Tab-separated table of C-alpha atoms in Angstrom:
chain	number	residue	atom	x	y	z
A	27	UNK	CA	-19.088	-14.752	-9.392
A	28	UNK	CA	-19.675	-15.485	-5.742
A	29	UNK	CA	-17.534	-18.170	-4.121
A	30	UNK	CA	-18.197	-17.132	-0.523
A	31	UNK	CA	-19.259	-20.652	0.459
A	32	UNK	CA	-16.106	-22.200	-1.001
A	33	UNK	CA	-12.982	-22.944	1.060
A	34	UNK	CA	-9.685	-23.495	-0.731
A	35	UNK	CA	-6.552	-24.876	0.906
A	36	UNK	CA	-3.561	-23.291	-0.795
A	37	UNK	CA	-0.355	-25.325	-0.637
A	38	UNK	CA	1.462	-23.134	-3.184
A	39	UNK	CA	4.054	-20.394	-2.947
A	40	UNK	CA	5.863	-17.776	-5.053
A	41	UNK	CA	3.728	-16.651	-8.037
A	42	UNK	CA	1.756	-19.207	-10.119
A	43	UNK	CA	-0.311	-20.913	-7.410
A	44	UNK	CA	-0.843	-17.806	-5.286
A	45	UNK	CA	-2.070	-15.982	-8.403
A	46	UNK	CA	-4.581	-18.789	-8.977
A	47	UNK	CA	-5.858	-18.649	-5.411
A	48	UNK	CA	-5.845	-14.841	-5.459
A	49	UNK	CA	-8.334	-14.966	-8.332
A	50	UNK	CA	-10.479	-17.349	-6.284
A	51	UNK	CA	-10.181	-15.111	-3.219
A	52	UNK	CA	-11.223	-12.117	-5.316
A	53	UNK	CA	-14.384	-14.046	-6.156
A	54	UNK	CA	-15.080	-14.510	-2.457
A	55	UNK	CA	-13.520	-17.894	-1.697
A	56	UNK	CA	-12.092	-18.450	1.767
A	57	UNK	CA	-8.492	-19.183	0.840
A	58	UNK	CA	-6.444	-20.714	3.642
A	59	UNK	CA	-2.764	-20.425	2.836
A	60	UNK	CA	-0.916	-23.418	4.262
A	61	UNK	CA	2.695	-22.445	4.983
A	62	UNK	CA	5.488	-24.390	6.622
A	63	UNK	CA	6.481	-23.458	10.146
A	64	UNK	CA	9.911	-22.236	9.087
A	65	UNK	CA	10.205	-19.409	6.573
A	66	UNK	CA	6.770	-19.945	5.088
A	67	UNK	CA	6.235	-18.731	1.538
A	68	UNK	CA	9.671	-17.282	0.839
A	69	UNK	CA	8.132	-14.723	-1.507
A	70	UNK	CA	7.420	-12.891	1.759
A	71	UNK	CA	11.058	-11.802	1.872
A	72	UNK	CA	11.902	-11.492	-1.822
A	73	UNK	CA	13.077	-8.152	-3.179
A	74	UNK	CA	11.693	-5.698	-3.967
A	75	UNK	CA	9.738	-5.170	-0.774
A	76	UNK	CA	6.856	-2.841	0.017
A	77	UNK	CA	6.946	-0.021	2.580
A	78	UNK	CA	5.739	-2.607	5.105
A	79	UNK	CA	8.786	-4.777	4.477
A	80	UNK	CA	6.806	-7.492	2.662
A	81	UNK	CA	7.908	-8.870	-0.693
A	82	UNK	CA	6.043	-6.982	-3.418
A	83	UNK	CA	5.124	-10.176	-5.274
A	84	UNK	CA	3.805	-11.772	-2.086
A	85	UNK	CA	1.814	-8.650	-1.278
A	86	UNK	CA	0.302	-8.618	-4.775
A	87	UNK	CA	-1.111	-12.145	-4.811
A	88	UNK	CA	-1.959	-12.999	-1.197
A	89	UNK	CA	-4.448	-10.381	-0.101
A	90	UNK	CA	-7.609	-11.468	1.632
A	91	UNK	CA	-6.249	-14.927	2.485
A	92	UNK	CA	-5.729	-16.541	5.895
A	93	UNK	CA	-2.377	-18.047	6.836
A	94	UNK	CA	-1.960	-21.291	8.774
A	95	UNK	CA	1.564	-22.502	9.565
A	96	UNK	CA	1.717	-26.316	9.606
A	97	UNK	CA	4.629	-28.747	9.414
A	98	UNK	CA	3.341	-31.467	7.081
A	99	UNK	CA	6.413	-33.584	7.799
A	100	UNK	CA	5.165	-34.136	11.347
A	101	UNK	CA	2.284	-36.462	12.098
A	102	UNK	CA	0.511	-33.820	14.136
A	103	UNK	CA	0.784	-31.334	11.302
A	104	UNK	CA	-0.638	-33.813	8.796
A	105	UNK	CA	-3.514	-34.664	11.105
A	106	UNK	CA	-4.308	-30.966	11.482
A	107	UNK	CA	-4.265	-30.606	7.701
A	108	UNK	CA	-6.569	-33.604	7.287
A	109	UNK	CA	-9.034	-31.923	9.633
A	110	UNK	CA	-9.005	-28.889	7.377
A	111	UNK	CA	-9.326	-31.011	4.231
A	112	UNK	CA	-12.458	-32.712	5.567
A	113	UNK	CA	-14.278	-29.379	5.446
A	114	UNK	CA	-12.573	-27.914	2.370
A	115	UNK	CA	-13.924	-27.710	-1.161
A	116	UNK	CA	-10.640	-27.547	-3.020
A	117	UNK	CA	-6.886	-27.940	-2.627
A	118	UNK	CA	-4.254	-26.416	-4.907
A	119	UNK	CA	-0.665	-27.597	-4.634
A	120	UNK	CA	2.432	-26.570	-6.539
A	121	UNK	CA	5.068	-29.092	-5.440
A	122	UNK	CA	7.129	-31.122	-7.887
A	123	UNK	CA	5.544	-34.467	-8.782
A	124	UNK	CA	5.807	-37.009	-5.974
A	125	UNK	CA	6.286	-34.535	-3.117
A	126	UNK	CA	2.648	-34.591	-1.992
A	127	UNK	CA	2.788	-38.400	-1.917
A	128	UNK	CA	5.786	-38.297	0.406
A	129	UNK	CA	4.063	-35.727	2.598
A	130	UNK	CA	0.842	-37.734	2.700
A	131	UNK	CA	-1.331	-34.952	1.254
A	132	UNK	CA	-1.833	-36.390	-2.232
A	133	UNK	CA	-5.187	-36.568	-3.990
A	134	UNK	CA	-5.996	-40.174	-3.090
A	135	UNK	CA	-5.224	-39.597	0.591
A	136	UNK	CA	-7.317	-36.447	0.823
A	137	UNK	CA	-10.131	-38.017	-1.175
A	138	UNK	CA	-10.350	-40.713	1.499
A	139	UNK	CA	-11.006	-37.923	4.005
A	140	UNK	CA	-13.312	-35.962	1.683
A	141	UNK	CA	-14.699	-37.691	-1.450
A	142	UNK	CA	-16.053	-34.412	-2.815
A	143	UNK	CA	-12.802	-32.498	-2.718
A	144	UNK	CA	-11.457	-30.824	-5.878
A	145	UNK	CA	-7.698	-31.244	-6.079
A	146	UNK	CA	-5.489	-29.261	-8.458
A	147	UNK	CA	-1.787	-29.837	-9.066
A	148	UNK	CA	0.004	-26.937	-10.749
A	149	UNK	CA	3.505	-27.721	-11.994
A	150	UNK	CA	5.853	-26.723	-14.780
A	151	UNK	CA	5.504	-29.763	-17.013
A	152	UNK	CA	2.535	-31.578	-15.482
A	153	UNK	CA	2.383	-34.869	-13.600
A	154	UNK	CA	3.118	-37.157	-16.560
A	155	UNK	CA	5.491	-37.349	-19.508
A	156	UNK	CA	9.289	-37.639	-19.772
A	157	UNK	CA	9.898	-34.103	-18.446
A	158	UNK	CA	7.502	-34.211	-15.488
A	159	UNK	CA	10.316	-34.271	-12.922
A	160	UNK	CA	12.420	-31.582	-14.587
A	161	UNK	CA	13.066	-28.491	-12.466
A	162	UNK	CA	12.162	-25.196	-14.079
A	163	UNK	CA	10.902	-21.648	-13.981
A	164	UNK	CA	8.904	-19.470	-16.326
A	165	UNK	CA	11.656	-18.985	-18.906
A	166	UNK	CA	12.136	-22.755	-19.179
A	167	UNK	CA	8.446	-23.379	-19.806
A	168	UNK	CA	8.044	-20.686	-22.463
A	169	UNK	CA	11.227	-21.935	-24.093
A	170	UNK	CA	9.951	-25.493	-24.430
A	171	UNK	CA	6.462	-24.423	-25.517
A	172	UNK	CA	7.700	-22.327	-28.470
A	173	UNK	CA	6.863	-18.864	-27.170
A	174	UNK	CA	10.435	-17.762	-26.514
A	175	UNK	CA	11.457	-18.652	-30.070
A	176	UNK	CA	8.505	-16.639	-31.391
A	177	UNK	CA	9.793	-13.471	-29.684
A	178	UNK	CA	12.675	-13.169	-32.138
A	179	UNK	CA	12.633	-10.140	-34.446
A	180	UNK	CA	13.725	-12.492	-37.222
A	181	UNK	CA	14.863	-16.093	-37.705
A	182	UNK	CA	18.495	-15.245	-36.908
A	183	UNK	CA	17.828	-12.841	-34.032
A	184	UNK	CA	18.221	-13.674	-30.362
A	185	UNK	CA	15.017	-14.605	-28.447
A	186	UNK	CA	13.706	-11.826	-26.204
A	187	UNK	CA	12.627	-12.636	-22.650
A	188	UNK	CA	9.070	-11.306	-22.123
A	189	UNK	CA	8.624	-8.611	-19.503
A	190	UNK	CA	6.033	-10.655	-17.604
A	191	UNK	CA	6.053	-14.262	-16.394
A	192	UNK	CA	3.707	-15.635	-19.049
A	193	UNK	CA	3.791	-19.310	-18.051
A	194	UNK	CA	3.471	-18.610	-14.330
A	195	UNK	CA	0.456	-16.356	-14.731
A	196	UNK	CA	-1.184	-18.341	-17.528
A	197	UNK	CA	-0.765	-21.491	-15.468
A	198	UNK	CA	-2.276	-19.808	-12.425
A	199	UNK	CA	-5.182	-18.523	-14.475
A	200	UNK	CA	-5.860	-21.981	-15.906
A	201	UNK	CA	-5.598	-23.583	-12.472
A	202	UNK	CA	-8.267	-21.190	-11.171
A	203	UNK	CA	-10.388	-21.941	-14.233
A	204	UNK	CA	-9.922	-25.681	-13.681
A	205	UNK	CA	-10.923	-25.451	-10.020
A	206	UNK	CA	-14.049	-23.408	-10.724
A	207	UNK	CA	-15.007	-25.785	-13.548
A	208	UNK	CA	-14.471	-28.786	-11.280
A	209	UNK	CA	-16.590	-27.201	-8.564
A	210	UNK	CA	-19.376	-26.723	-11.107
A	211	UNK	CA	-18.997	-30.329	-12.216
A	212	UNK	CA	-19.315	-31.428	-8.588
A	213	UNK	CA	-22.687	-29.700	-8.455
A	214	UNK	CA	-23.872	-32.092	-11.162
A	215	UNK	CA	-22.101	-35.298	-10.145
A	216	UNK	CA	-21.549	-34.891	-6.408
A	217	UNK	CA	-17.956	-36.043	-6.868
A	218	UNK	CA	-14.635	-34.277	-6.639
A	219	UNK	CA	-12.161	-34.064	-9.500
A	220	UNK	CA	-8.405	-34.164	-9.952
A	221	UNK	CA	-7.029	-31.361	-12.150
A	222	UNK	CA	-3.463	-31.607	-13.475
A	223	UNK	CA	-2.204	-28.298	-14.924
A	224	UNK	CA	1.219	-28.042	-16.567
A	225	UNK	CA	2.327	-24.461	-17.173
A	226	UNK	CA	4.198	-25.419	-20.340
A	227	UNK	CA	0.982	-27.027	-21.640
A	228	UNK	CA	-0.954	-23.807	-21.115
A	229	UNK	CA	1.657	-21.759	-22.986
A	230	UNK	CA	1.572	-24.249	-25.854
A	231	UNK	CA	-2.207	-23.855	-25.998
A	232	UNK	CA	-1.609	-20.122	-26.545
A	233	UNK	CA	0.072	-20.885	-29.890
A	234	UNK	CA	-3.255	-21.227	-31.700
A	235	UNK	CA	-2.326	-18.739	-34.430
A	236	UNK	CA	0.672	-20.897	-35.395
A	237	UNK	CA	-0.642	-24.322	-34.449
A	238	UNK	CA	-2.163	-25.321	-37.800
A	239	UNK	CA	1.126	-24.688	-39.610
A	240	UNK	CA	3.187	-26.350	-36.913
A	241	UNK	CA	0.977	-29.434	-36.747
A	242	UNK	CA	1.129	-29.733	-40.534
A	243	UNK	CA	4.906	-30.056	-40.299
A	244	UNK	CA	5.824	-26.485	-41.226
A	245	UNK	CA	8.151	-24.355	-39.118
A	246	UNK	CA	6.658	-20.851	-38.895
A	247	UNK	CA	9.539	-18.492	-38.257
A	248	UNK	CA	9.323	-15.400	-36.049
A	249	UNK	CA	9.328	-12.111	-37.902
A	250	UNK	CA	7.871	-13.810	-40.962
A	251	UNK	CA	4.376	-14.915	-39.932
A	252	UNK	CA	1.369	-12.546	-40.156
A	253	UNK	CA	1.227	-11.827	-36.414
A	254	UNK	CA	4.965	-11.744	-35.650
A	255	UNK	CA	6.037	-8.863	-37.891
A	256	UNK	CA	5.801	-10.520	-41.288
A	257	UNK	CA	3.230	-7.951	-42.408
A	258	UNK	CA	4.041	-4.229	-42.209
A	259	UNK	CA	0.390	-3.428	-41.407
A	260	UNK	CA	0.742	-5.438	-38.161
A	261	UNK	CA	3.909	-4.229	-36.498
A	262	UNK	CA	5.590	-1.785	-34.110
A	263	UNK	CA	6.989	1.543	-35.333
A	264	UNK	CA	9.162	4.226	-33.791
A	265	UNK	CA	7.586	7.651	-33.320
A	266	UNK	CA	9.276	11.043	-33.570
A	267	UNK	CA	10.100	11.145	-29.859
A	268	UNK	CA	11.782	7.738	-29.762
A	269	UNK	CA	8.730	6.068	-28.240
A	270	UNK	CA	6.823	3.363	-30.113
A	271	UNK	CA	3.343	2.816	-31.492
A	272	UNK	CA	1.497	-0.273	-32.651
A	273	UNK	CA	-0.332	-0.716	-35.951
A	274	UNK	CA	-2.711	-3.691	-36.297
A	275	UNK	CA	-4.651	-3.047	-39.508
A	276	UNK	CA	-5.350	-6.654	-40.474
A	277	UNK	CA	-8.850	-6.037	-41.799
A	278	UNK	CA	-9.266	-4.014	-45.021
A	279	UNK	CA	-11.555	-1.456	-43.366
A	280	UNK	CA	-9.001	-0.731	-40.664
A	281	UNK	CA	-6.209	-0.405	-43.218
A	282	UNK	CA	-8.257	1.968	-45.357
A	283	UNK	CA	-9.133	4.088	-42.317
A	284	UNK	CA	-5.462	4.255	-41.339
A	285	UNK	CA	-4.240	5.210	-44.813
A	286	UNK	CA	-6.884	7.904	-45.186
A	287	UNK	CA	-6.144	9.308	-41.729
A	288	UNK	CA	-2.426	9.722	-42.512
A	289	UNK	CA	-3.050	11.041	-46.018
A	290	UNK	CA	-1.585	8.020	-47.775
A	291	UNK	CA	-4.467	6.762	-49.866
A	292	UNK	CA	-1.874	5.555	-52.364
A	293	UNK	CA	-0.994	2.723	-49.965
A	294	UNK	CA	-4.496	1.248	-49.709
A	295	UNK	CA	-4.117	-1.233	-52.572
A	296	UNK	CA	-0.866	-2.613	-51.127
A	297	UNK	CA	-2.785	-4.271	-48.282
A	298	UNK	CA	-2.178	-8.042	-48.088
A	299	UNK	CA	0.401	-8.004	-50.867
A	300	UNK	CA	2.795	-10.944	-50.833
A	301	UNK	CA	5.350	-9.351	-53.132
A	302	UNK	CA	8.653	-8.982	-51.209
A	303	UNK	CA	9.590	-5.713	-52.880
A	304	UNK	CA	6.177	-4.179	-52.215
A	305	UNK	CA	6.330	-5.316	-48.601
A	306	UNK	CA	9.760	-3.772	-48.101
A	307	UNK	CA	8.690	-0.497	-49.706
A	308	UNK	CA	5.504	-0.387	-47.642
A	309	UNK	CA	7.361	-0.983	-44.397
A	310	UNK	CA	9.767	1.834	-45.201
A	311	UNK	CA	6.883	4.159	-46.083
A	312	UNK	CA	5.112	3.382	-42.804
A	313	UNK	CA	8.314	3.947	-40.840
A	314	UNK	CA	8.617	7.370	-42.453
A	315	UNK	CA	4.989	8.184	-41.637
A	316	UNK	CA	5.283	7.278	-37.955
A	317	UNK	CA	8.513	9.267	-37.547
A	318	UNK	CA	6.601	12.475	-38.267
A	319	UNK	CA	4.788	12.661	-34.871
A	320	UNK	CA	5.494	11.740	-31.247
A	321	UNK	CA	3.673	8.816	-29.689
A	322	UNK	CA	1.128	10.893	-27.806
A	323	UNK	CA	0.016	12.692	-30.946
A	324	UNK	CA	-0.460	9.426	-32.797
A	325	UNK	CA	-2.598	8.023	-29.982
A	326	UNK	CA	-4.767	11.139	-29.919
A	327	UNK	CA	-5.031	11.286	-33.722
A	328	UNK	CA	-6.592	7.821	-33.804
A	329	UNK	CA	-8.838	8.187	-30.778
A	330	UNK	CA	-11.890	8.563	-33.016
A	331	UNK	CA	-10.566	6.716	-36.054
A	332	UNK	CA	-10.783	2.937	-36.517
A	333	UNK	CA	-7.221	2.740	-37.757
A	334	UNK	CA	-5.991	0.312	-35.046
A	335	UNK	CA	-3.141	2.493	-33.794
A	336	UNK	CA	-2.138	2.708	-30.138
A	337	UNK	CA	0.922	3.372	-28.011
A	338	UNK	CA	3.576	1.130	-26.480
A	339	UNK	CA	3.706	1.970	-22.777
A	340	UNK	CA	5.969	1.025	-19.904
A	341	UNK	CA	4.518	-0.852	-16.914
A	342	UNK	CA	4.794	2.385	-14.894
A	343	UNK	CA	2.755	4.220	-17.518
A	344	UNK	CA	0.254	1.367	-17.798
A	345	UNK	CA	-0.704	1.405	-14.114
A	346	UNK	CA	-1.412	5.135	-14.417
A	347	UNK	CA	-3.473	4.785	-17.578
A	348	UNK	CA	-6.981	6.305	-17.270
A	349	UNK	CA	-8.395	3.366	-19.240
A	350	UNK	CA	-7.274	0.849	-16.626
A	351	UNK	CA	-8.345	3.218	-13.858
A	352	UNK	CA	-11.820	3.385	-15.382
A	353	UNK	CA	-11.998	-0.402	-15.569
A	354	UNK	CA	-11.216	-0.763	-11.880
A	355	UNK	CA	-7.911	-2.473	-12.600
A	356	UNK	CA	-6.103	-0.100	-10.234
A	357	UNK	CA	-7.558	-0.388	-6.750
A	358	UNK	CA	-6.976	2.388	-4.238
A	359	UNK	CA	-8.266	3.146	-0.771
A	360	UNK	CA	-8.226	2.260	2.919
A	361	UNK	CA	-4.712	3.624	3.279
A	362	UNK	CA	-3.299	0.568	1.491
A	363	UNK	CA	-0.897	0.960	-1.438
A	364	UNK	CA	-2.496	0.762	-4.894
A	365	UNK	CA	-2.813	-2.751	-6.297
A	366	UNK	CA	-4.071	-4.475	-9.402
A	367	UNK	CA	-7.727	-5.481	-9.382
A	368	UNK	CA	-9.716	-8.407	-10.756
A	369	UNK	CA	-9.406	-8.542	-14.578
A	370	UNK	CA	-13.125	-8.643	-15.327
A	371	UNK	CA	-15.931	-6.244	-14.539
A	372	UNK	CA	-18.304	-8.288	-12.386
A	373	UNK	CA	-20.176	-8.249	-9.106
A	374	UNK	CA	-17.582	-9.438	-6.623
A	375	UNK	CA	-18.123	-9.944	-2.893
A	376	UNK	CA	-16.517	-7.457	-0.554
A	377	UNK	CA	-13.698	-9.003	1.413
A	378	UNK	CA	-10.760	-8.376	3.689
A	379	UNK	CA	-7.924	-7.124	1.490
A	380	UNK	CA	-5.187	-7.428	4.110
A	381	UNK	CA	-2.136	-9.594	3.456
A	382	UNK	CA	-1.831	-12.219	6.213
A	383	UNK	CA	1.127	-12.548	8.504
A	384	UNK	CA	2.924	-15.897	8.603
A	385	UNK	CA	0.699	-18.238	10.619
A	386	UNK	CA	-1.549	-15.363	11.663
A	387	UNK	CA	-4.710	-17.483	11.492
A	388	UNK	CA	-3.416	-20.865	12.682
A	389	UNK	CA	-5.455	-20.953	15.903
A	390	UNK	CA	-8.559	-19.434	14.352
A	391	UNK	CA	-8.693	-21.853	11.419
A	392	UNK	CA	-7.746	-25.018	13.295
A	393	UNK	CA	-10.226	-24.337	16.082
A	394	UNK	CA	-12.826	-23.672	13.412
A	395	UNK	CA	-12.076	-27.142	12.051
A	396	UNK	CA	-12.936	-28.673	15.431
A	397	UNK	CA	-9.543	-28.879	17.126
A	398	UNK	CA	-9.706	-27.907	20.782
A	399	UNK	CA	-7.553	-25.042	22.014
A	400	UNK	CA	-5.569	-27.499	24.138
A	401	UNK	CA	-4.933	-29.670	21.087
A	402	UNK	CA	-3.673	-26.719	19.051
A	403	UNK	CA	-1.440	-25.670	21.944
A	404	UNK	CA	-0.027	-29.194	22.158
A	405	UNK	CA	0.680	-29.208	18.418
A	406	UNK	CA	2.486	-25.914	18.792
A	407	UNK	CA	4.610	-27.372	21.589
A	408	UNK	CA	5.770	-30.184	19.281
A	409	UNK	CA	6.486	-27.787	16.395
A	410	UNK	CA	3.726	-29.289	14.227
A	411	UNK	CA	2.086	-25.882	13.891
A	412	UNK	CA	3.161	-22.306	14.462
């Protein structure tokens, strides 16, 4: 997982695109963050902020990148960007459809400068279709793709907004996957590729467990399907201390192990029953069982038992979890605040983990692309770069 010879021009801001390029940067890619000469990525100033006064979201997904401030609405700024594109391997942009065409940094234009470039557009609804131009954010995308409806506790309950931005992060993950795949394809064909990622599309692709029913014309309702609370052996239960635990005993061996561990061998034969009365009685029995111990005791009781029981933890608890610490998901050191790590155990190149200042690397990167110091200074005088 070594992308040290790959340069990515990042035209995105906020969360989805920067998350995509952060994953690439973690793998060693030289990510050059292209920001406007005004406020730049306005996630820099979004609350909450870190102790350094930087937006926490910006700080989380922009480490190890270089920042170049360019005004793409000015001819000089576009020309500077073209110089960068000629030497780049990939571009990721997150504008609404049509914006890159107006700015003159669309795929066809950049391909004329660099036929081998990989170009990824990351938007809410993709570049085509009747909703392509619709404005939106994460909650809109998960609403259209069916996920928000599936969060209901039952068919008549109100949808529950997930605690994380599922579409934003899933879209960013798929954009990074698309770029890496396109770079591999280029190794075989010698040609660049255009990748069009719609965040709503990615969320819809996550509905695999319900897709066969949905495509057949059925309407699987939340709280009634096997993986949304329809089965009492796959659900969330309250513990004695008011905290919650999860039970996921889908397979017979896990269910048997659970029942034996809690001393309820009489429940073993009820597994996979479809009888409504038996299901209701079983759910009530399980609720009574879980109310006998606090969460921590349940987690410890099943540490060596394949009964598929675990705890429900807050984000604050999760980032202090020894399991995630052991996996390297919580990175500490160098006097920097703790941050989330790369979500796979792999050999990753060492890199600069600092978060760049706005336009901090403009001179360095543009001069590296062949622009003379006098040229860069002249562009700065006109406001084309900062």
